[in-house]
Coordinates of N, CA, C and O in Angstrom, one line a residue:
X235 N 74.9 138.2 154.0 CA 73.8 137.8 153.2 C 73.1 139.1 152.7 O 73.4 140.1 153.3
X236 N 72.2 139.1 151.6 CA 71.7 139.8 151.2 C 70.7 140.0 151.0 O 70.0 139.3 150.4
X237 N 70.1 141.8 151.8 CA 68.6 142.0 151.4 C 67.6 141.5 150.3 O 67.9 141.7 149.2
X238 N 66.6 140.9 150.6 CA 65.8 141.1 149.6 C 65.7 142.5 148.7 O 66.0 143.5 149.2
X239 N 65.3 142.5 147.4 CA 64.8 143.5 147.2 C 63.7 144.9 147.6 O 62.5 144.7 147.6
X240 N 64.1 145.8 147.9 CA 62.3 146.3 148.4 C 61.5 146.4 146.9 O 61.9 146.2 145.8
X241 N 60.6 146.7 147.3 CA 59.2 146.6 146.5 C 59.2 147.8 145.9 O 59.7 148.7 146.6
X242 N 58.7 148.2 144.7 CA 58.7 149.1 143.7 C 57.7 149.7 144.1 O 56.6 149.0 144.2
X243 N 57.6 151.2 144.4 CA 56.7 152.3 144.7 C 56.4 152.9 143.5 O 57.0 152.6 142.5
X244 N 55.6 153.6 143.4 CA 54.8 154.8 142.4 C 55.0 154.2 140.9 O 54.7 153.1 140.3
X245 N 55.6 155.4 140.4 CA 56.0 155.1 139.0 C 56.8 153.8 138.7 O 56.8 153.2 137.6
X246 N 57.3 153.5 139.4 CA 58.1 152.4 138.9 C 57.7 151.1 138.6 O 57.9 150.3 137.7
X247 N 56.7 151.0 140.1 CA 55.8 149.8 140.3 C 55.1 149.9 139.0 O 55.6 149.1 138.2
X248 N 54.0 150.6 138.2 CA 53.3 150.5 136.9 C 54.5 149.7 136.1 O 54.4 148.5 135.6
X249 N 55.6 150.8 135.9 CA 56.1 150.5 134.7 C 56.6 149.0 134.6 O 56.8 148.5 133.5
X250 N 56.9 148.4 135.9 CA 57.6 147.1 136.1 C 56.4 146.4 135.7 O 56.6 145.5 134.8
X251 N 54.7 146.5 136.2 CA 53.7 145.7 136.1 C 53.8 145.8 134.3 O 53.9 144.7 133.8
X252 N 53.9 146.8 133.5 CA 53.7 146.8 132.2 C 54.6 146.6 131.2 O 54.3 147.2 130.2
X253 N 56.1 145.8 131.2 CA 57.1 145.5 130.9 C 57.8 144.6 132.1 O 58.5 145.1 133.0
X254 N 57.5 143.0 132.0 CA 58.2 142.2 132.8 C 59.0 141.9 132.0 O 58.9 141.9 130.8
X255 N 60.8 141.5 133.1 CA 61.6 140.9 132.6 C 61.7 139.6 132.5 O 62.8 139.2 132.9
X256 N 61.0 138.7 131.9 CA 61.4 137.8 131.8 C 62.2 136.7 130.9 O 62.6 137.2 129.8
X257 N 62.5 135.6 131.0 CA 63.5 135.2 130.1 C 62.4 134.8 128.5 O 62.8 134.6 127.4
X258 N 61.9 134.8 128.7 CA 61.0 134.4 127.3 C 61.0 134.9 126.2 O 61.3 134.5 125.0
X259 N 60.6 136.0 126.8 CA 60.3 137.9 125.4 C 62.1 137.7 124.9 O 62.3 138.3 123.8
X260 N 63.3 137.1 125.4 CA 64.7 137.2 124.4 C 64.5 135.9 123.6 O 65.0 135.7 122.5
X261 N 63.8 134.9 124.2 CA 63.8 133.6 123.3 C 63.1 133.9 121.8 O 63.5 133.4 120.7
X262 N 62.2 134.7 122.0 CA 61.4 134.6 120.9 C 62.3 136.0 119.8 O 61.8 136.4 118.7
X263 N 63.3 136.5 120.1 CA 63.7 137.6 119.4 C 65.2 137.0 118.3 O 65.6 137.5 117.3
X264 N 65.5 135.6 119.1 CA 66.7 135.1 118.2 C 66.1 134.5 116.8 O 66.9 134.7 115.8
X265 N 65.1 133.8 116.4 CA 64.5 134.0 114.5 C 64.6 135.0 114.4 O 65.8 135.1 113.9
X266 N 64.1 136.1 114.4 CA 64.3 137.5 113.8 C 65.5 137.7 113.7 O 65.9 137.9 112.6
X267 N 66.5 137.7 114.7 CA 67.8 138.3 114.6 C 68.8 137.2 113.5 O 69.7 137.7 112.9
X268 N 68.5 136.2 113.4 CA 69.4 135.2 112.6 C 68.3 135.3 111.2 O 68.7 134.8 110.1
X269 N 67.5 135.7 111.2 CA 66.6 136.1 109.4 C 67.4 137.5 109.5 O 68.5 137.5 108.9
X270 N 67.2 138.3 109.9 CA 67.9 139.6 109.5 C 69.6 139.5 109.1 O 70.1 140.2 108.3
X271 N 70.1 138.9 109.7 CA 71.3 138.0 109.6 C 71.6 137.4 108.3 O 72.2 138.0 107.3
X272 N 71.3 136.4 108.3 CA 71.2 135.9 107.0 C 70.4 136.6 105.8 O 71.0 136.4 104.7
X273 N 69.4 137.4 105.6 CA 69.0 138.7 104.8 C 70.7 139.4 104.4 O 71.4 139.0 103.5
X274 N 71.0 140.3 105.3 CA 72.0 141.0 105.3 C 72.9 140.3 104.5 O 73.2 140.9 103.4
X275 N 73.6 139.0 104.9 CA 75.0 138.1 104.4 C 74.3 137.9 103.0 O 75.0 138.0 102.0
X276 N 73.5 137.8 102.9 CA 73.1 137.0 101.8 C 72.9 138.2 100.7 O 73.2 137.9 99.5
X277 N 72.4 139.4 100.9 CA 72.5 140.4 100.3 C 73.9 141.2 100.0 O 73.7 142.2 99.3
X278 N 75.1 141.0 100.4 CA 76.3 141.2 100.3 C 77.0 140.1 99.4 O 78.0 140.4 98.8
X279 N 76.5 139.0 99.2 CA 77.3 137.9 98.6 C 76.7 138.1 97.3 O 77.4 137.8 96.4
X280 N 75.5 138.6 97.2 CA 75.0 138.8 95.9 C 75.4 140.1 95.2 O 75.7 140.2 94.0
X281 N 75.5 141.3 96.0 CA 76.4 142.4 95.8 C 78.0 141.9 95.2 O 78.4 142.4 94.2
X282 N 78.7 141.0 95.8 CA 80.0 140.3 95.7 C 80.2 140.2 94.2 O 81.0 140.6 93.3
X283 N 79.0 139.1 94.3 CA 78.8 138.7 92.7 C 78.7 139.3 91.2 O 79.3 139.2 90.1
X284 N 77.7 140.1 91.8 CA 77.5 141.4 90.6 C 78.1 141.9 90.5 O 78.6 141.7 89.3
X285 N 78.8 142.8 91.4 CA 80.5 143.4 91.0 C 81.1 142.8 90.4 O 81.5 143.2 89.3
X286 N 81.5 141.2 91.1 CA 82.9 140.6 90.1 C 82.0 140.1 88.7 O 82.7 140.0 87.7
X287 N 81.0 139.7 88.5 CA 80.3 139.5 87.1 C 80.1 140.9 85.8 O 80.0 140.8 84.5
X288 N 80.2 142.4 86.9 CA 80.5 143.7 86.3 C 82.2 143.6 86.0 O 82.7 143.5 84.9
X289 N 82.8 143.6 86.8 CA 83.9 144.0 86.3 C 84.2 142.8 85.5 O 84.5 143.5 84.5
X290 N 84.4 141.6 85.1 CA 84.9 140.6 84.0 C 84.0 141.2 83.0 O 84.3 140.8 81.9
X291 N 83.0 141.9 83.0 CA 82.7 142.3 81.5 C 83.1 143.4 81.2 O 83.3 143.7 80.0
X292 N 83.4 144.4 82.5 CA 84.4 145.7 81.9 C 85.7 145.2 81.2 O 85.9 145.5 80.0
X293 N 86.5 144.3 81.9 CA 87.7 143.9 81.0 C 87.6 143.0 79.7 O 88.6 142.9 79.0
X294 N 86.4 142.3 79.4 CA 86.5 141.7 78.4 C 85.9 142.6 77.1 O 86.0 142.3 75.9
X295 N 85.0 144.0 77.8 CA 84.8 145.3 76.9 C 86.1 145.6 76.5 O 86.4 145.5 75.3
X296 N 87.2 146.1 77.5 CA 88.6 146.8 76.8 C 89.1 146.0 76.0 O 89.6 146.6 75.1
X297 N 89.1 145.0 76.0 CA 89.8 143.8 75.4 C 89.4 143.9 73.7 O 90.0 144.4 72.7
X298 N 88.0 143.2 73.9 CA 87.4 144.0 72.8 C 87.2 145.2 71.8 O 86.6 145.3 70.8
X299 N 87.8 145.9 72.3 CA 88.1 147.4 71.7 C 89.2 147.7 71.5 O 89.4 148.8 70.9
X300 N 90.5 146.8 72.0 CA 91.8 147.0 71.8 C 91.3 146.0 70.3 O 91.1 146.7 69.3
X301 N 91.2 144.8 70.2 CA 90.9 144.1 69.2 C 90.1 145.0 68.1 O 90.2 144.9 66.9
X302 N 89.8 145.5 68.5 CA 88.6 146.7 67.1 C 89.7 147.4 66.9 O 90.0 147.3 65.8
X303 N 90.4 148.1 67.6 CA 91.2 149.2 66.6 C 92.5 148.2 66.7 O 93.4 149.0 67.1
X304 N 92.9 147.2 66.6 CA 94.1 146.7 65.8 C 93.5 146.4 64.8 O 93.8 146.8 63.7
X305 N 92.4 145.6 64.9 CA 91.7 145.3 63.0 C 91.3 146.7 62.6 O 91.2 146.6 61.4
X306 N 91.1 147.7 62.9 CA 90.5 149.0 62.5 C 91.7 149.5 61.7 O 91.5 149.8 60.5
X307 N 92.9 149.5 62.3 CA 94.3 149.7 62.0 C 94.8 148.8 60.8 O 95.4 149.2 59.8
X308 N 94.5 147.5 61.1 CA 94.8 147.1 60.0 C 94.4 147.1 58.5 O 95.1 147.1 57.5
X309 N 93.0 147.2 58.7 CA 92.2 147.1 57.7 C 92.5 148.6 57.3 O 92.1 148.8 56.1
X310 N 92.9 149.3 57.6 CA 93.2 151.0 57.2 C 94.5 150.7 56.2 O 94.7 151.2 55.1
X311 N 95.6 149.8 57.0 CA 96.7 149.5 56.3 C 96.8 149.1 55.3 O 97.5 149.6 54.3
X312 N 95.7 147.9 55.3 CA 95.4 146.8 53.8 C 95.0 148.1 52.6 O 95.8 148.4 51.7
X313 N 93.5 148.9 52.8 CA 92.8 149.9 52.6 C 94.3 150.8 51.5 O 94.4 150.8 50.3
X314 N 95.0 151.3 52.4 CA 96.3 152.4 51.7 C 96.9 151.2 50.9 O 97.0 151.5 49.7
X315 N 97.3 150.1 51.2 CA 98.1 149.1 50.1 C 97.6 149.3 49.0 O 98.3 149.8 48.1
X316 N 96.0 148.9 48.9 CA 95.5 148.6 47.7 C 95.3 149.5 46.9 O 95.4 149.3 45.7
X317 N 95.0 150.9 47.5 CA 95.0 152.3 46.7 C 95.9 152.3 46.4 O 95.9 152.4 45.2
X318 N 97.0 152.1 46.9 CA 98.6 152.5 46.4 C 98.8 151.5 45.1 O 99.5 151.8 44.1
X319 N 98.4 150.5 45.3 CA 98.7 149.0 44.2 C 97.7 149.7 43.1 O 98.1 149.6 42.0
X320 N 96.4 150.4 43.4 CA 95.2 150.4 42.0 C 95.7 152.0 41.5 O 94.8 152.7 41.0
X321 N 96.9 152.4 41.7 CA 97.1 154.2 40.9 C 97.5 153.5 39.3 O 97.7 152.3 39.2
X322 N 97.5 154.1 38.5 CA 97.3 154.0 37.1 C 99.0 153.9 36.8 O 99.5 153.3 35.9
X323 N 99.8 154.5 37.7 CA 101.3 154.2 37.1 C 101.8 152.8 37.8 O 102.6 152.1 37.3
X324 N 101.1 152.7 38.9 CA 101.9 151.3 39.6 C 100.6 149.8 38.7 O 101.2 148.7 38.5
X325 N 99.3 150.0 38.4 CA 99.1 148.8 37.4 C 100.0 148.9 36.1 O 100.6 147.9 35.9
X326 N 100.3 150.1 35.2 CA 101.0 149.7 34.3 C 102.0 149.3 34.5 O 102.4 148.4 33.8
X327 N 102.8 149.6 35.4 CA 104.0 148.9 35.6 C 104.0 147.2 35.8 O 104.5 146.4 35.0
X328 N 103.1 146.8 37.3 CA 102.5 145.7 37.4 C 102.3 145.2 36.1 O 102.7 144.1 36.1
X329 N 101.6 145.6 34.9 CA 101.4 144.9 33.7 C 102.5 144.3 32.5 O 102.8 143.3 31.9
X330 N 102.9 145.8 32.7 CA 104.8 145.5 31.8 C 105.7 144.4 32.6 O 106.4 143.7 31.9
X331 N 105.8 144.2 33.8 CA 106.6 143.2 34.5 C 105.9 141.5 34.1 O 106.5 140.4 34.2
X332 N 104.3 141.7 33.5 CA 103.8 140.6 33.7 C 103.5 140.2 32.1 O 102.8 139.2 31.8
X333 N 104.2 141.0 31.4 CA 104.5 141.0 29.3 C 102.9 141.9 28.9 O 102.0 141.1 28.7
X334 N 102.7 142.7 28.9 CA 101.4 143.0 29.0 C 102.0 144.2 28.3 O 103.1 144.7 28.6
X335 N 101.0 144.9 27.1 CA 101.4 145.6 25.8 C 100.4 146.4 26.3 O 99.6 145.9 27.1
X336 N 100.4 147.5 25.8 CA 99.4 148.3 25.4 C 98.2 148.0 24.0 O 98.4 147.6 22.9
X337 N 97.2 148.2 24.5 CA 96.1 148.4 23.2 C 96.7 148.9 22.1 O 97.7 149.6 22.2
X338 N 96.2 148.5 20.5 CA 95.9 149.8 19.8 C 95.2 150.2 19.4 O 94.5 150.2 20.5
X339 N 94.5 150.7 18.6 CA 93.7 151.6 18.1 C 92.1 150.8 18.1 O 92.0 150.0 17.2
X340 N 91.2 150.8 18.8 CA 90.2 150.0 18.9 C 89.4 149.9 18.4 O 89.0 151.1 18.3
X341 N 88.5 149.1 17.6 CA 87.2 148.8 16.7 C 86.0 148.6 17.5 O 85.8 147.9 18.5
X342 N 85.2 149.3 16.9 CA 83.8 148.5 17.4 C 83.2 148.6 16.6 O 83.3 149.3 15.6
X343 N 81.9 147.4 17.0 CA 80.7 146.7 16.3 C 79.6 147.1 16.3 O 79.1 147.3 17.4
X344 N 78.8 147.5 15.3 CA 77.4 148.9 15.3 C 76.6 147.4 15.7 O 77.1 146.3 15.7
X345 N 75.1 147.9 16.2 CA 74.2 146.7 16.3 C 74.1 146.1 15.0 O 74.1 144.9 15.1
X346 N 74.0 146.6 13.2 CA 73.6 146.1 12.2 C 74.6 145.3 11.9 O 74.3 144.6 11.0
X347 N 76.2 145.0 12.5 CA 76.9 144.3 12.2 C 78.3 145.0 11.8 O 79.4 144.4 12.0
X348 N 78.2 146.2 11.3 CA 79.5 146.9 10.8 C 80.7 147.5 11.6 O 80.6 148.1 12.7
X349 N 81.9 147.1 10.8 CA 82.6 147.7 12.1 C 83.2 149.3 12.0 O 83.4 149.7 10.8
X350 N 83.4 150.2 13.1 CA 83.9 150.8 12.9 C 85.2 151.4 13.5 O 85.4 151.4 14.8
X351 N 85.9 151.9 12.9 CA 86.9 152.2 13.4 C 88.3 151.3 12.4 O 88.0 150.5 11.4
X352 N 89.6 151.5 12.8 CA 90.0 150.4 12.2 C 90.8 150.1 13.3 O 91.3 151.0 14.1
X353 N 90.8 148.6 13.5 CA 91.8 148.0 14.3 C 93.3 147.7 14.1 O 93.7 147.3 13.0
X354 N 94.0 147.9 15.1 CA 95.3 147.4 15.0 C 95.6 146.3 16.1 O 94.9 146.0 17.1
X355 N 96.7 145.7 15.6 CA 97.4 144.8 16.6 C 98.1 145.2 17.4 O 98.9 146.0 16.9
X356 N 98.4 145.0 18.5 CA 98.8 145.7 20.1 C 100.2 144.9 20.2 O 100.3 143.7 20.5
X357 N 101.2 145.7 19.8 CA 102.5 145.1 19.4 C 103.4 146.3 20.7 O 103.3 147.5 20.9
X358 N 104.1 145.3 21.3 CA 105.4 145.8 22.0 C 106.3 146.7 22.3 O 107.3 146.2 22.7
X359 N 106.3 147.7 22.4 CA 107.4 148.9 22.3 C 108.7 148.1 22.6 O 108.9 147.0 23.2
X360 N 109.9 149.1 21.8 CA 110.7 148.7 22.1 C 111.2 148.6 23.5 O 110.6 149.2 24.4
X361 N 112.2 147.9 23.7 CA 112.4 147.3 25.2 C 113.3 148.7 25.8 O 114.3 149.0 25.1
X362 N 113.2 149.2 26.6 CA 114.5 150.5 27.0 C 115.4 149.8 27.6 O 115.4 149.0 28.5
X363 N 116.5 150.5 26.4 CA 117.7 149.9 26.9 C 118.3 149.9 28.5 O 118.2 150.9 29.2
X364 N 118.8 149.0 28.9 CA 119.0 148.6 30.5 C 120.6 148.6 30.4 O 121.1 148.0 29.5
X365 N 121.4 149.2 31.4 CA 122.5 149.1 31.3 C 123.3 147.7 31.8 O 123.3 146.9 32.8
X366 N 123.9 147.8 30.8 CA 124.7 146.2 30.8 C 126.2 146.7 31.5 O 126.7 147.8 31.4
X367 N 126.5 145.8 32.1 CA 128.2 145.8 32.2 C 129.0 146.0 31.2 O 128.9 145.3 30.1
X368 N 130.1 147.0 31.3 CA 131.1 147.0 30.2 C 132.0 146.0 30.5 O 132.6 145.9 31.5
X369 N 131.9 145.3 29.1 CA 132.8 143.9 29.2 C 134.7 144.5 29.5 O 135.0 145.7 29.3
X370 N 135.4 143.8 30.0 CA 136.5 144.2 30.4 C 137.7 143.5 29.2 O 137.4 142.4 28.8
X371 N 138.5 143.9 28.9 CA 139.2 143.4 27.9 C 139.5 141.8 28.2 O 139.6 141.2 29.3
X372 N 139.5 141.4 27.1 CA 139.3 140.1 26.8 C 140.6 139.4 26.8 O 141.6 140.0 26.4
X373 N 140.7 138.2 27.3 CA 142.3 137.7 27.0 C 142.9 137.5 25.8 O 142.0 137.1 24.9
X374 N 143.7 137.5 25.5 CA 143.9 136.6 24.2 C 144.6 135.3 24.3 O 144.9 134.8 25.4
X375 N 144.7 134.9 23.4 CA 145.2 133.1 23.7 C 146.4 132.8 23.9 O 146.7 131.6 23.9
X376 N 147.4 133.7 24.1 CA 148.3 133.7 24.5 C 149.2 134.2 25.8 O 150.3 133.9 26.2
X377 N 147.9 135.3 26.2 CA 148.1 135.8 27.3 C 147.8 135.0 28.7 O 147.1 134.0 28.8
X378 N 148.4 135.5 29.3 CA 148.1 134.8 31.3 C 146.5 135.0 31.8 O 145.9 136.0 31.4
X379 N 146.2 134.3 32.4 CA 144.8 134.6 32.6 C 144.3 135.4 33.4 O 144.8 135.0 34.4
X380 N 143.7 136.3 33.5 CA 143.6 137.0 34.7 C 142.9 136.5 36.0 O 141.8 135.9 36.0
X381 N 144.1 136.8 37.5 CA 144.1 136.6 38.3 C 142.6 137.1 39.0 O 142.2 136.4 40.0
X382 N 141.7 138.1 38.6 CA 140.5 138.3 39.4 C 139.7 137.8 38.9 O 138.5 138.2 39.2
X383 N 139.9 136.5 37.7 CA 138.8 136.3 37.6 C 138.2 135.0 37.9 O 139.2 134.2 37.7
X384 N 136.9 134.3 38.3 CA 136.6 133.4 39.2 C 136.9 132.1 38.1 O 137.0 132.1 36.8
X385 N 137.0 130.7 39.2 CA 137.8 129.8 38.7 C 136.7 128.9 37.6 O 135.6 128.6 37.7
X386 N 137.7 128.8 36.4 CA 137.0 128.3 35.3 C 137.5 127.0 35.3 O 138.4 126.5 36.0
X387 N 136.8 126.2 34.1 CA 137.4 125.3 33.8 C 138.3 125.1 32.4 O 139.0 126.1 32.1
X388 N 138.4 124.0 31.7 CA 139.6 124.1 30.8 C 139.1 124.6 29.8 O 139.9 124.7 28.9
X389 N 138.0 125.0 29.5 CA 137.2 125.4 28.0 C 137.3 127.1 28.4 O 137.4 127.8 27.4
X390 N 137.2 127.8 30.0 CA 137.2 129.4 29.9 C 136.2 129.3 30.7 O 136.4 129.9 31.7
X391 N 135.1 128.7 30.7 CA 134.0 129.4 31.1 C 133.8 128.7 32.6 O 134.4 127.8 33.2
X392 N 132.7 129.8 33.1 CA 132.4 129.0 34.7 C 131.4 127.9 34.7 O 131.3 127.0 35.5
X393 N 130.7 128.1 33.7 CA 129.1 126.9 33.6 C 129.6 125.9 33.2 O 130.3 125.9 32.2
X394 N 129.3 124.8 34.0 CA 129.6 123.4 33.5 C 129.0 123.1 32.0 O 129.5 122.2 31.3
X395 N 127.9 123.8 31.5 CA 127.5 123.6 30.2 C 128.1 124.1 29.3 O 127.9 123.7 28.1
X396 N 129.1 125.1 29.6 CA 129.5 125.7 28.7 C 129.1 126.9 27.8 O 129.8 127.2 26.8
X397 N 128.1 127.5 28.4 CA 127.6 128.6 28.1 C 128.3 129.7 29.2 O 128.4 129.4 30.4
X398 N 128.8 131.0 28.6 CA 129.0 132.3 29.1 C 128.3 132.0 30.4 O 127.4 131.2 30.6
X399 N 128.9 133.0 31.4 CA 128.1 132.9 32.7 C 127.1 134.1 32.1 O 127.3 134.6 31.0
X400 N 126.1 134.3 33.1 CA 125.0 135.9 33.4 C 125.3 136.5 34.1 O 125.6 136.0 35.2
X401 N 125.7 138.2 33.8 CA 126.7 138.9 34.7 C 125.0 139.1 35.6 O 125.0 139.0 36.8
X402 N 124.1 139.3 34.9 CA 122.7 140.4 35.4 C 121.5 139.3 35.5 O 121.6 138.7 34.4
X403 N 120.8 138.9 36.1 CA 119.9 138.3 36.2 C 118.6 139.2 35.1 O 118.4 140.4 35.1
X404 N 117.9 138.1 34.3 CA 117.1 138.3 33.2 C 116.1 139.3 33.8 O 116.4 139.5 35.0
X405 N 115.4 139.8 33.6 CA 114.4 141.4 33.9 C 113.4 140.6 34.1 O 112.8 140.6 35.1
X406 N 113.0 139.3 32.7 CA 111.6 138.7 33.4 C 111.6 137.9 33.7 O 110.7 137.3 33.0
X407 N 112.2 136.9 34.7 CA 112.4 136.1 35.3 C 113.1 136.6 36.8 O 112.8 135.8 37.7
X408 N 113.7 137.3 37.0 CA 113.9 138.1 38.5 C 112.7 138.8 39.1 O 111.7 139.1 38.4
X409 N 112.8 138.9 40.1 CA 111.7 139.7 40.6 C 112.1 141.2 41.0 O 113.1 141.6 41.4
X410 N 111.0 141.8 40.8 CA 111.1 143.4 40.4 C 111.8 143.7 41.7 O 111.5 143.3 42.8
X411 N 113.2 144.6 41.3 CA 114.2 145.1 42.4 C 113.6 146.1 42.8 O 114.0 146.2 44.0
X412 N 112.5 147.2 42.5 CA 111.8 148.2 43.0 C 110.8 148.2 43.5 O 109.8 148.5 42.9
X413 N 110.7 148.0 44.8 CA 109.5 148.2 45.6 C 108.9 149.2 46.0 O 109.4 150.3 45.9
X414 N 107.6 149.0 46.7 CA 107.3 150.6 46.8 C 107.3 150.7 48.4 O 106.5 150.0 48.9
X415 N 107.9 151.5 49.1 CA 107.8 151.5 50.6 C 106.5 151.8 51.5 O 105.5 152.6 51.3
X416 N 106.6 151.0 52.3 CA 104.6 151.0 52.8 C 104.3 152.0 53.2 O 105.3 152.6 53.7
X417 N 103.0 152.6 53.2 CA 102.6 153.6 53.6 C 102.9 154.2 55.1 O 103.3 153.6 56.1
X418 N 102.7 155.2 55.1 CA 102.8 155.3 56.6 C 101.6 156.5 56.5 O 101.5 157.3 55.6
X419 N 100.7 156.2 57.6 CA 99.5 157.7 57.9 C 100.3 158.8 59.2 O 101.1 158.6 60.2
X420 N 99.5 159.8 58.6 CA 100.5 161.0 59.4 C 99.9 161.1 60.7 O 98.7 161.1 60.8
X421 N 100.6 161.1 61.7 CA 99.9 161.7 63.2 C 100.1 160.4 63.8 O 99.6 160.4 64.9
X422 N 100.6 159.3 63.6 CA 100.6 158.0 64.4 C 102.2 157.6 64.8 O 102.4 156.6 65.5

């Protein structure tokens, strides 16, 4: 069995009289410790938050900005088209493909009514000659028909109407065989 305790002398005895152990003084310390508790968790989940609410707008920033310089890009592209389409040799051309003459000589009207100048009528230049096929010697009506050439019917010709075939498709009715190759900007 076991001594009692002995009894606390000098210093010790005060300090025992002025700090008892008892079970109470820890009862009253568990609210604090579960507020500090919950403080803390609760200040981390909101840290949690902000972060992940920061970064979904960092990525939906890059996103955004990849989007700006593909339209930035693009619109640069459109930008070089249209300069290239508004130079003074590619509308005239554009104009001649679409029957479009030159002016002639222009008149104008004074405020009193008179005209000056004299006008002309804005008439066509001749068409520049376009190289045709040289026709290949012709049969005669007694000769054999030639073997390369595609199957006709009993009148000669290939067109069910009866019209000559078109070696060349018509200039204004085809669409222009010369394009202009797209730009390209230097350094990309």
């Amino acid at each position: 069995m076991s001594k009692p305790a002995a009894p606390l002398k000098g210093r010790a005895a005060r300090l025992a009289r002025l700090m008892p152990s008892t079970g109470p003084s820890t009862a009253a310390r568990t609210p604090f410790v579960l507020l500090v508790v919950l403080l803390l968790g609760g200040g981390l989940i909101t840290l949690l938050l902000l972060n992940s609410a920061l970064n979904e707008g960092s990525f939906r920033l890059s996103e955004l900005k990849r989007d700006t310089t593909e339209l930035t890009d693009e619109q640069q592209a459109l930008q070089r088209d249209v300069d290239s389409r508004s130079q003074p040799d590619a509308l005239e051309r554009r104009a001649r493909e679409l029957g479009m003459v030159p002016g002639g000589s222009p008149a104008f009207l004074d405020p009193d009514g008179t005209v000056r100048g004299d006008p002309t009528e804005a008439t066509a230049p001749p068409p520049s000659p376009s190289p045709s096929p040289t026709p290949g010697p012709r049969a005669s009506a007694g000769a054999a028909p030639d073997p390369d050439a595609t199957a006709t019917g009993a009148s000669g010709s290939a067109s069910p109407s009866g019209s000559a075939p078109a070696t060349e498709p018509d200039s204004a009715t085809a669409p222009a065989a010369e394009s202009t190759p797209p730009p390209t900007s230097p350094g990309r």
